[in-house]
Short mmCIF file of C-alpha atoms (C1' of nucleotides) in Angstrom, two decimals:
data_model
loop_
_atom_site.label_atom_id
_atom_site.label_comp_id
_atom_site.label_asym_id
_atom_site.label_seq_id
_atom_site.Cartn_x
_atom_site.Cartn_y
_atom_site.Cartn_z
CA MET A 113 -49.34 -12.06 -3.18
CA VAL A 114 -50.71 -14.84 -0.96
CA HIS A 115 -47.27 -15.99 -0.02
CA ASP A 116 -46.42 -12.82 1.86
CA THR A 117 -49.63 -12.84 3.84
CA ASN A 118 -48.95 -16.39 4.99
CA GLU A 119 -45.40 -15.64 5.89
CA CYS A 120 -46.47 -12.62 7.85
CA ALA A 121 -49.02 -14.71 9.75
CA ARG A 122 -46.39 -17.29 10.58
CA GLU A 123 -44.08 -14.61 11.88
CA LEU A 124 -46.81 -13.11 14.04
CA LEU A 125 -47.63 -16.51 15.46
CA ASP A 126 -44.00 -17.05 16.29
CA VAL A 127 -42.92 -13.67 17.60
CA VAL A 128 -45.98 -12.12 19.27
CA PRO A 129 -46.13 -14.75 22.03
CA SER A 130 -42.47 -14.13 22.84
CA VAL A 131 -42.92 -10.41 23.24
CA MET A 132 -46.08 -11.06 25.20
CA ARG A 133 -44.25 -13.35 27.58
CA PHE A 134 -41.65 -10.64 28.11
CA ILE A 135 -44.35 -8.08 28.94
CA ARG A 136 -46.07 -10.45 31.38
CA THR A 137 -42.82 -11.29 33.11
CA GLU A 138 -41.90 -7.64 33.47
CA MET A 139 -45.30 -6.71 34.81
CA ARG A 140 -45.05 -9.54 37.33
CA ARG A 141 -41.59 -8.51 38.37
CA HIS A 142 -42.64 -4.99 39.36
CA ARG A 143 -45.72 -6.07 41.16
CA ALA A 144 -45.34 -3.99 44.28
CA LEU A 145 -48.41 -2.12 43.12
CA GLY A 146 -48.40 -4.53 40.20
CA LEU A 147 -51.08 -5.26 37.67
CA SER A 148 -51.51 -8.30 35.49
CA VAL A 149 -51.79 -7.68 31.77
CA PRO A 150 -55.59 -8.08 31.69
CA GLN A 151 -55.96 -5.87 34.75
CA PHE A 152 -53.74 -3.30 33.13
CA ARG A 153 -55.70 -3.31 29.91
CA THR A 154 -58.99 -3.12 31.74
CA LEU A 155 -57.81 -0.18 33.79
CA VAL A 156 -56.52 1.61 30.71
CA TYR A 157 -59.92 1.21 29.06
CA ILE A 158 -61.84 2.37 32.16
CA GLU A 159 -59.60 5.38 32.43
CA ARG A 160 -59.91 6.25 28.78
CA THR A 161 -63.71 6.03 28.65
CA GLY A 162 -64.17 7.83 31.95
CA GLY A 163 -67.17 5.68 32.86
CA THR A 164 -68.00 2.49 31.00
CA SER A 165 -70.19 -0.53 31.70
CA LEU A 166 -69.19 -4.11 32.34
CA VAL A 167 -70.37 -5.19 28.90
CA GLY A 168 -68.34 -2.32 27.49
CA VAL A 169 -65.25 -3.71 29.10
CA ALA A 170 -66.01 -7.25 27.98
CA GLU A 171 -66.51 -6.17 24.37
CA HIS A 172 -63.46 -4.00 24.21
CA LEU A 173 -61.17 -6.65 25.65
CA GLY A 174 -62.81 -9.49 23.75
CA LEU A 175 -63.84 -11.26 26.95
CA THR A 176 -67.09 -12.86 28.07
CA PRO A 177 -69.05 -10.90 30.69
CA PRO A 178 -68.20 -13.34 33.49
CA SER A 179 -64.49 -12.99 32.76
CA ALA A 180 -64.75 -9.22 32.69
CA CYS A 181 -66.74 -9.39 35.94
CA LYS A 182 -63.96 -11.23 37.70
CA ILE A 183 -61.26 -8.87 36.55
CA VAL A 184 -63.38 -5.93 37.63
CA ASP A 185 -63.90 -7.65 41.01
CA GLY A 186 -60.15 -7.72 41.49
CA LEU A 187 -59.68 -4.08 40.54
CA GLN A 188 -62.53 -2.98 42.80
CA GLY A 189 -61.18 -5.10 45.66
CA ARG A 190 -57.96 -3.16 45.44
CA GLN A 191 -59.88 0.13 45.17
CA LEU A 192 -58.41 0.97 41.81
CA ILE A 193 -61.90 1.54 40.37
CA THR A 194 -65.39 2.29 41.63
CA ARG A 195 -68.45 0.35 40.52
CA THR A 196 -71.76 2.14 40.92
CA GLN A 197 -75.27 1.46 39.73
CA SER A 198 -76.20 3.56 36.75
CA PRO A 199 -79.09 5.95 37.51
CA GLU A 200 -80.55 5.75 33.97
CA ASP A 201 -80.61 1.98 33.63
CA ARG A 202 -80.44 0.22 36.94
CA ARG A 203 -79.21 -2.98 35.35
CA MET A 204 -75.98 -1.32 34.40
CA VAL A 205 -72.91 -0.53 36.44
CA THR A 206 -70.70 2.47 35.88
CA LEU A 207 -67.01 1.75 36.21
CA GLN A 208 -64.63 4.60 36.97
CA ILE A 209 -60.97 4.82 37.84
CA THR A 210 -59.89 6.12 41.25
CA SER A 211 -56.85 8.23 42.01
CA GLY A 212 -55.18 5.08 43.32
CA GLY A 213 -55.99 3.40 40.03
CA LYS A 214 -54.42 6.20 38.10
CA GLN A 215 -51.33 5.93 40.23
CA ALA A 216 -51.09 2.15 39.77
CA LEU A 217 -51.54 2.62 36.06
CA ALA A 218 -48.82 5.19 35.84
CA ASP A 219 -46.46 2.95 37.81
CA ALA A 220 -47.13 -0.15 35.77
CA ARG A 221 -46.90 1.77 32.53
CA GLY A 222 -43.67 3.38 33.54
CA GLU A 223 -41.89 0.31 34.80
CA THR A 224 -42.87 -1.98 31.98
CA GLN A 225 -42.16 0.65 29.39
CA LYS A 226 -38.75 1.17 30.90
CA SER A 227 -37.95 -2.53 30.50
CA LEU A 228 -39.23 -2.57 26.94
CA THR A 229 -37.32 0.60 26.17
CA SER A 230 -34.12 -1.01 27.39
CA VAL A 231 -34.58 -3.92 25.00
CA LEU A 232 -35.48 -1.58 22.17
CA SER A 233 -32.37 0.49 22.71
CA ALA A 234 -30.48 -2.20 20.77
CA LEU A 235 -32.39 -1.24 17.62
CA SER A 236 -31.30 1.22 15.05
CA GLN A 237 -33.30 4.34 14.40
CA HIS A 238 -34.57 2.84 11.22
CA GLU A 239 -35.66 -0.42 12.88
CA LEU A 240 -37.39 1.50 15.64
CA LEU A 241 -39.47 3.45 13.20
CA ALA A 242 -40.34 0.30 11.28
CA VAL A 243 -41.56 -1.40 14.46
CA THR A 244 -43.50 1.62 15.64
CA ARG A 245 -45.18 2.00 12.30
CA SER A 246 -46.00 -1.72 12.21
CA MET A 247 -47.67 -1.52 15.60
CA GLU A 248 -49.91 1.16 14.23
CA ILE A 249 -50.75 -1.03 11.28
CA LEU A 250 -51.51 -3.97 13.52
CA ARG A 251 -53.62 -1.91 15.88
CA THR A 252 -55.82 -0.83 13.01
CA ALA A 253 -56.01 -4.34 11.59
CA PHE A 254 -56.77 -6.17 14.85
CA THR A 255 -58.85 -3.72 16.78
CA GLY A 256 -60.23 -1.40 14.16
CA GLU A 257 -59.03 1.49 16.31
CA ARG A 258 -57.15 4.46 15.13
CA VAL A 259 -54.45 6.02 17.22
CA HIS A 260 -55.79 8.35 19.86
CA ALA A 261 -53.84 11.53 20.03
CA ASN A 262 -52.90 11.46 23.75
CA SER A 263 -49.49 11.43 25.41
CA MET B 118 -33.47 9.51 20.14
CA VAL B 119 -34.98 8.46 23.43
CA HIS B 120 -38.38 9.69 22.44
CA ASP B 121 -38.79 7.13 19.69
CA THR B 122 -37.75 4.25 21.90
CA ASN B 123 -40.36 5.21 24.44
CA GLU B 124 -43.02 5.68 21.89
CA CYS B 125 -42.25 2.29 20.40
CA ALA B 126 -42.42 0.70 23.84
CA ARG B 127 -45.81 2.25 24.47
CA GLU B 128 -47.07 0.97 21.15
CA LEU B 129 -45.84 -2.53 21.86
CA LEU B 130 -47.55 -2.46 25.27
CA ASP B 131 -50.77 -1.40 23.68
CA VAL B 132 -50.87 -3.51 20.53
CA VAL B 133 -49.13 -6.79 21.35
CA PRO B 134 -51.74 -7.85 23.92
CA SER B 135 -54.50 -7.24 21.37
CA VAL B 136 -52.91 -9.42 18.76
CA MET B 137 -52.14 -12.03 21.40
CA ARG B 138 -55.76 -12.11 22.46
CA PHE B 139 -56.80 -12.67 18.88
CA ILE B 140 -54.34 -15.57 18.57
CA ARG B 141 -55.57 -17.17 21.80
CA THR B 142 -59.20 -16.84 20.79
CA GLU B 143 -58.57 -18.37 17.40
CA MET B 144 -56.62 -21.27 18.87
CA ARG B 145 -59.42 -21.89 21.31
CA ARG B 146 -62.00 -21.70 18.60
CA HIS B 147 -60.49 -24.49 16.53
CA ARG B 148 -59.91 -26.71 19.50
CA ALA B 149 -61.14 -29.97 18.03
CA LEU B 150 -57.55 -31.12 18.18
CA GLY B 151 -56.81 -27.74 19.71
CA LEU B 152 -53.77 -26.56 21.55
CA SER B 153 -53.42 -23.67 23.94
CA VAL B 154 -50.75 -21.11 23.10
CA PRO B 155 -48.24 -22.46 25.64
CA GLN B 156 -48.91 -26.01 24.50
CA PHE B 157 -48.42 -24.93 20.93
CA ARG B 158 -45.14 -23.18 21.68
CA THR B 159 -43.88 -26.10 23.72
CA LEU B 160 -44.69 -28.52 20.96
CA VAL B 161 -42.99 -26.32 18.37
CA TYR B 162 -39.86 -26.29 20.48
CA ILE B 163 -39.87 -30.03 21.09
CA GLU B 164 -40.34 -30.64 17.38
CA ARG B 165 -37.61 -28.24 16.43
CA THR B 166 -35.03 -29.65 18.82
CA GLY B 167 -35.89 -33.27 18.08
CA GLY B 168 -35.29 -34.33 21.68
CA THR B 169 -34.95 -31.79 24.48
CA SER B 170 -35.13 -31.98 28.25
CA LEU B 171 -37.67 -30.47 30.61
CA VAL B 172 -35.26 -27.78 31.73
CA GLY B 173 -34.60 -27.05 28.06
CA VAL B 174 -38.27 -26.40 27.54
CA ALA B 175 -38.53 -24.29 30.70
CA GLU B 176 -35.60 -22.12 29.67
CA HIS B 177 -36.69 -21.68 26.12
CA LEU B 178 -40.23 -20.67 27.10
CA GLY B 179 -39.13 -18.59 30.08
CA LEU B 180 -41.06 -20.79 32.51
CA THR B 181 -40.16 -22.39 35.82
CA PRO B 182 -39.56 -26.14 35.71
CA PRO B 183 -42.85 -26.99 37.51
CA SER B 184 -44.78 -24.91 34.95
CA ALA B 185 -43.05 -26.66 32.09
CA CYS B 186 -43.63 -29.99 33.79
CA LYS B 187 -47.39 -29.40 33.89
CA ILE B 188 -47.59 -28.37 30.27
CA VAL B 189 -45.57 -31.40 29.30
CA ASP B 190 -47.91 -33.55 31.40
CA GLY B 191 -50.80 -32.32 29.30
CA LEU B 192 -49.05 -32.96 26.00
CA GLN B 193 -48.02 -36.42 27.10
CA GLY B 194 -51.49 -37.23 28.35
CA ARG B 195 -52.78 -36.51 24.86
CA GLN B 196 -49.95 -38.57 23.39
CA LEU B 197 -48.60 -35.64 21.41
CA ILE B 198 -45.13 -36.23 22.83
CA THR B 199 -43.12 -39.02 24.44
CA ARG B 200 -41.16 -38.62 27.63
CA THR B 201 -38.42 -41.13 28.20
CA GLN B 202 -35.57 -41.39 30.65
CA SER B 203 -32.25 -40.32 29.17
CA PRO B 204 -29.73 -43.21 29.08
CA GLU B 205 -26.72 -40.95 29.68
CA ASP B 206 -28.04 -39.07 32.68
CA ARG B 207 -30.91 -40.82 34.35
CA ARG B 208 -32.11 -37.65 36.02
CA MET B 209 -33.03 -36.24 32.64
CA VAL B 210 -36.02 -36.87 30.48
CA THR B 211 -35.97 -36.77 26.68
CA LEU B 212 -39.01 -35.18 25.11
CA GLN B 213 -39.94 -36.03 21.57
CA ILE B 214 -42.87 -35.26 19.36
CA THR B 215 -45.10 -38.10 18.10
CA SER B 216 -46.76 -38.35 14.73
CA GLY B 217 -49.99 -37.32 16.45
CA GLY B 218 -48.19 -34.32 17.83
CA LYS B 219 -46.93 -33.35 14.41
CA GLN B 220 -50.45 -33.60 13.10
CA ALA B 221 -51.92 -31.47 15.91
CA LEU B 222 -49.18 -28.90 15.31
CA ALA B 223 -49.89 -28.77 11.61
CA ASP B 224 -53.61 -28.37 12.30
CA ALA B 225 -53.21 -25.64 14.89
CA ARG B 226 -50.70 -23.82 12.79
CA GLY B 227 -52.84 -24.06 9.71
CA GLU B 228 -56.08 -22.95 11.31
CA THR B 229 -54.67 -20.08 13.29
CA GLN B 230 -52.53 -18.93 10.42
CA LYS B 231 -55.59 -18.95 8.20
CA SER B 232 -57.42 -16.63 10.60
CA LEU B 233 -54.42 -14.35 10.88
CA THR B 234 -53.99 -14.38 7.13
CA SER B 235 -57.56 -13.30 6.70
CA VAL B 236 -57.04 -10.26 8.92
CA LEU B 237 -53.77 -9.48 7.20
CA SER B 238 -55.38 -9.57 3.80
CA ALA B 239 -56.64 -6.05 4.52
CA LEU B 240 -53.06 -4.78 4.45
CA SER B 241 -51.27 -3.37 1.47
CA GLN B 242 -48.22 -5.13 0.09
CA HIS B 243 -46.06 -2.44 1.61
CA GLU B 244 -47.60 -2.73 5.06
CA LEU B 245 -47.29 -6.49 4.94
CA LEU B 246 -43.60 -6.30 4.30
CA ALA B 247 -43.16 -3.72 7.05
CA VAL B 248 -44.89 -5.98 9.57
CA THR B 249 -43.00 -9.09 8.48
CA ARG B 250 -39.72 -7.30 8.74
CA SER B 251 -40.64 -5.88 12.15
CA MET B 252 -41.40 -9.34 13.44
CA GLU B 253 -37.92 -10.42 12.49
CA ILE B 254 -36.49 -7.40 14.28
CA LEU B 255 -38.52 -8.17 17.38
CA ARG B 256 -37.61 -11.82 17.31
CA THR B 257 -33.94 -10.94 17.40
CA ALA B 258 -34.42 -8.30 20.07
CA PHE B 259 -36.62 -10.37 22.40
CA THR B 260 -35.28 -13.87 21.99
CA GLY B 261 -31.80 -13.43 20.62
CA GLU B 262 -32.70 -15.94 17.96
CA ARG B 263 -32.10 -15.55 14.31
CA VAL B 264 -34.54 -16.86 11.77
CA HIS B 265 -34.22 -20.60 11.17
CA ALA B 266 -34.34 -21.48 7.53
CA ASN B 267 -37.10 -24.10 7.69
CA SER B 268 -40.57 -24.11 6.13
"C1'" DT C 379 -88.64 -11.37 25.85
"C1'" DA C 380 -84.12 -9.28 25.75
"C1'" DT C 381 -80.30 -7.24 28.24
"C1'" DT C 382 -77.00 -6.52 32.21
"C1'" DG C 383 -74.71 -8.40 35.47
"C1'" DT C 384 -73.54 -12.12 38.73
"C1'" DT C 385 -72.62 -16.77 40.71
"C1'" DA C 386 -71.22 -21.64 40.21
"C1'" DT C 387 -68.10 -24.61 38.28
"C1'" DA C 388 -64.16 -26.24 35.77
"C1'" DC C 389 -59.88 -26.06 33.24
"C1'" DT C 390 -55.30 -24.08 31.96
"C1'" DC C 391 -51.24 -21.45 33.13
"C1'" DT C 392 -48.20 -19.93 36.35
"C1'" DA C 393 -45.56 -19.47 40.61
"C1'" DT C 394 -43.10 -20.92 45.17
"C1'" DA C 395 -41.88 -24.44 48.31
"C1'" DA C 396 -40.61 -28.88 49.38
"C1'" DC C 397 -39.41 -33.25 47.86
"C1'" DT C 398 -36.92 -37.51 45.25
"C1'" DA C 399 -33.47 -39.41 42.49
"C1'" DT C 400 -29.21 -39.03 40.40
"C1'" DA C 401 -24.68 -37.04 39.63
"C1'" DT D 514 -23.44 -30.48 47.29
"C1'" DA D 515 -25.66 -29.53 42.95
"C1'" DT D 516 -28.89 -30.66 39.23
"C1'" DA D 517 -33.23 -32.70 36.90
"C1'" DG D 518 -37.56 -33.48 37.65
"C1'" DT D 519 -41.84 -33.93 40.30
"C1'" DT D 520 -45.64 -33.07 43.60
"C1'" DA D 521 -48.34 -29.97 46.53
"C1'" DT D 522 -50.54 -25.87 46.84
"C1'" DA D 523 -52.33 -21.46 45.52
"C1'" DG D 524 -53.93 -17.68 42.62
"C1'" DA D 525 -55.16 -15.52 38.14
"C1'" DG D 526 -57.57 -15.79 33.78
"C1'" DT D 527 -60.75 -17.83 30.94
"C1'" DA D 528 -64.94 -20.32 29.54
"C1'" DT D 529 -69.98 -22.24 29.73
"C1'" DA D 530 -74.22 -22.68 32.12
"C1'" DA D 531 -77.65 -21.02 35.03
"C1'" DC D 532 -79.60 -17.36 37.42
"C1'" DA D 533 -81.53 -12.50 39.15
"C1'" DA D 534 -82.89 -7.96 38.25
"C1'" DT D 535 -84.39 -4.67 35.16
"C1'" DA D 536 -86.09 -2.95 30.78
#
DNA sequence: TATTGTTATACTCTATAACTATA
DNA sequence: TATAGTTATAGAGTATAACAATA
């Protein structure tokens, strides 16, 4: 039914920016070792791959290479990642997370998740499962990725 | 169960930014009469209230007054809203949408919704309903607002 | 020639601080 | 004194265009 697809799109357009704003605000609030949302996502990806390139980051995050370059600049400046020339193809850089980066990631993840968890505690068990399941549906639809089995 | 709340928070933190990036990219892509996401949300709010103040905008969007002021500057510069001094309290401004603003809103809404709809068309009827319902749950949880009966 | 990455430039969003005008 | 709004300033995120180095 076309109607339901449109309604769902309208809801996404209305609600997703609100949740996003909450996430940004929370991340900004705990910014002692704080990460912005793009920095956070970039770091997550670099950690997960264990050694990606700049183009890899750009493609994964849906950014242009210059944008990815600037975010990587910031992370490297704070020594959260290393950026080395690849031995095989000297045009490429290899990006890897440092122990400091892992720590910052754990902190940001923990603090922001705690704030989200507190909001979500108002939901019933049933609602919680519905939202969790919907996130999995949206992940598949918008990124083509399946859930990775970690944590 | 605490576990489910945490898992849900982790999913939100992972998936919401992806969907948000899609929305931003789409809005940017159709930017003939295009609006950024904050401009879009501001315009939606001004339309819905039919005459709000700058502080009203700031509070609704979770922005500081200077941030709201700049976004309003941009909308006014493109003649999508009017900004008049309130007769009752001359410190206040009254923000109202223009016919051009309504048009821009309809265009942005239509184009971006079309792109979202196209992605959502891959979902089953059941999944679609689950996502729609979850958006309503999240709207209530993150904004305290109930669905308004329009459109 | 094509690809990887970078630099230059510009615009939007966002904040804090300091200010004006009005109440 | 308190509130509504603005201006000044600064930093992050994003883009396009142009470039260098390597393949």
